[in-house]
């Protein structure tokens, strides 16, 4: 979080619409990969997610149905400042 957003790191409060999510993840995949941190605002405030399962399902809809070929991403839910945050890695 201290590093801030850049070419390979992006913060999202929640997972946006599948089409917007697909563009972000495809952009990471088409360059040198990247990391998406869900549950953090652009100004680096940790907000947390209410359901990491719901956020993962939204991401999977984007990666499986809106990106060709489908993207493989990895997820990990971590606790930051007492709140759940979802980290999504794109190779």
Short mmCIF file of C-alpha atoms in Angstrom, two decimals:
data_model
loop_
_atom_site.label_atom_id
_atom_site.label_comp_id
_atom_site.label_asym_id
_atom_site.label_seq_id
_atom_site.Cartn_x
_atom_site.Cartn_y
_atom_site.Cartn_z
CA UNK A 1 0.00 0.00 0.00
CA UNK A 2 2.84 2.37 0.77
CA UNK A 3 4.10 2.05 -2.81
CA UNK A 4 0.89 3.47 -4.30
CA UNK A 5 -0.66 2.71 -7.67
CA UNK A 6 1.49 2.32 -10.75
CA UNK A 7 1.86 0.30 -13.94
CA UNK A 8 1.72 -3.00 -12.08
CA UNK A 9 -0.46 -2.12 -9.09
CA UNK A 10 -4.04 -0.88 -8.94
CA UNK A 11 -6.41 -0.31 -6.03
CA UNK A 12 -10.18 -0.81 -6.25
CA UNK A 13 -12.82 -0.22 -3.59
CA UNK A 14 -14.85 -3.08 -5.08
CA UNK A 15 -14.73 -5.04 -8.31
CA UNK A 16 -16.29 -2.87 -11.03
CA UNK A 17 -18.55 -4.11 -13.83
CA UNK A 18 -17.20 -7.21 -15.55
CA UNK A 19 -16.36 -5.35 -18.77
CA UNK A 20 -14.23 -2.76 -16.91
CA UNK A 21 -12.59 -5.49 -14.86
CA UNK A 22 -11.78 -7.46 -18.02
CA UNK A 23 -10.01 -4.43 -19.54
CA UNK A 24 -7.88 -3.90 -16.43
CA UNK A 25 -6.88 -7.55 -16.10
CA UNK A 26 -6.19 -7.92 -19.84
CA UNK A 27 -3.98 -4.83 -19.72
CA UNK A 28 -1.94 -6.39 -16.91
CA UNK A 29 -1.70 -9.70 -18.80
CA UNK A 30 -0.63 -7.99 -22.04
CA UNK A 31 2.23 -6.15 -20.36
CA UNK A 32 4.40 -7.46 -17.54
CA UNK A 33 1.59 -8.64 -15.25
CA UNK A 34 0.20 -6.86 -12.25
CA UNK A 35 -1.59 -6.89 -8.96
CA UNK A 36 -5.07 -5.66 -8.18
CA UNK A 37 -5.92 -4.93 -4.55
CA UNK A 38 -9.67 -4.91 -3.88
CA UNK A 39 -10.93 -3.19 -0.77
CA UNK A 40 -8.57 -0.20 -0.94
CA UNK A 41 -9.40 3.28 -2.23
CA UNK A 42 -7.24 5.24 -4.67
CA UNK A 43 -5.93 7.30 -1.77
CA UNK A 44 -4.74 4.05 -0.09
CA UNK A 45 -7.39 3.90 2.62
CA UNK A 46 -8.21 0.33 3.59
CA UNK A 47 -11.98 -0.12 3.30
CA UNK A 48 -12.14 -3.90 3.16
CA UNK A 49 -14.57 -6.09 1.23
CA UNK A 50 -17.81 -7.45 2.62
CA UNK A 51 -17.51 -10.75 0.73
CA UNK A 52 -14.31 -11.91 -0.91
CA UNK A 53 -16.29 -14.75 -2.52
CA UNK A 54 -18.59 -12.28 -4.30
CA UNK A 55 -15.63 -10.22 -5.50
CA UNK A 56 -13.88 -13.37 -6.79
CA UNK A 57 -17.01 -14.44 -8.66
CA UNK A 58 -17.16 -11.05 -10.41
CA UNK A 59 -13.51 -11.34 -11.41
CA UNK A 60 -14.03 -14.88 -12.68
CA UNK A 61 -16.91 -13.72 -14.88
CA UNK A 62 -14.57 -11.19 -16.44
CA UNK A 63 -11.60 -13.55 -16.86
CA UNK A 64 -13.60 -16.56 -18.10
CA UNK A 65 -16.11 -14.92 -20.42
CA UNK A 66 -14.83 -11.50 -21.50
CA UNK A 67 -11.13 -12.09 -22.14
CA UNK A 68 -9.94 -14.29 -24.99
CA UNK A 69 -8.13 -16.49 -24.22
CA UNK A 70 -9.45 -16.72 -20.66
CA UNK A 71 -7.04 -15.43 -18.02
CA UNK A 72 -5.72 -17.42 -15.11
CA UNK A 73 -5.39 -15.24 -12.03
CA UNK A 74 -4.58 -16.09 -8.44
CA UNK A 75 -6.33 -14.74 -5.37
CA UNK A 76 -5.49 -14.36 -1.74
CA UNK A 77 -7.60 -12.75 0.98
CA UNK A 78 -5.57 -11.02 3.69
CA UNK A 79 -6.40 -8.94 6.71
CA UNK A 80 -5.10 -5.37 6.70
CA UNK A 81 -5.90 -2.99 9.53
CA UNK A 82 -8.54 -5.45 10.74
CA UNK A 83 -10.34 -5.56 7.36
CA UNK A 84 -10.41 -8.21 4.64
CA UNK A 85 -8.68 -7.23 1.40
CA UNK A 86 -8.53 -9.33 -1.76
CA UNK A 87 -5.27 -9.45 -3.71
CA UNK A 88 -5.48 -10.59 -7.33
CA UNK A 89 -2.30 -11.43 -9.22
CA UNK A 90 -2.14 -11.52 -13.01
CA UNK A 91 0.89 -13.15 -14.64
#
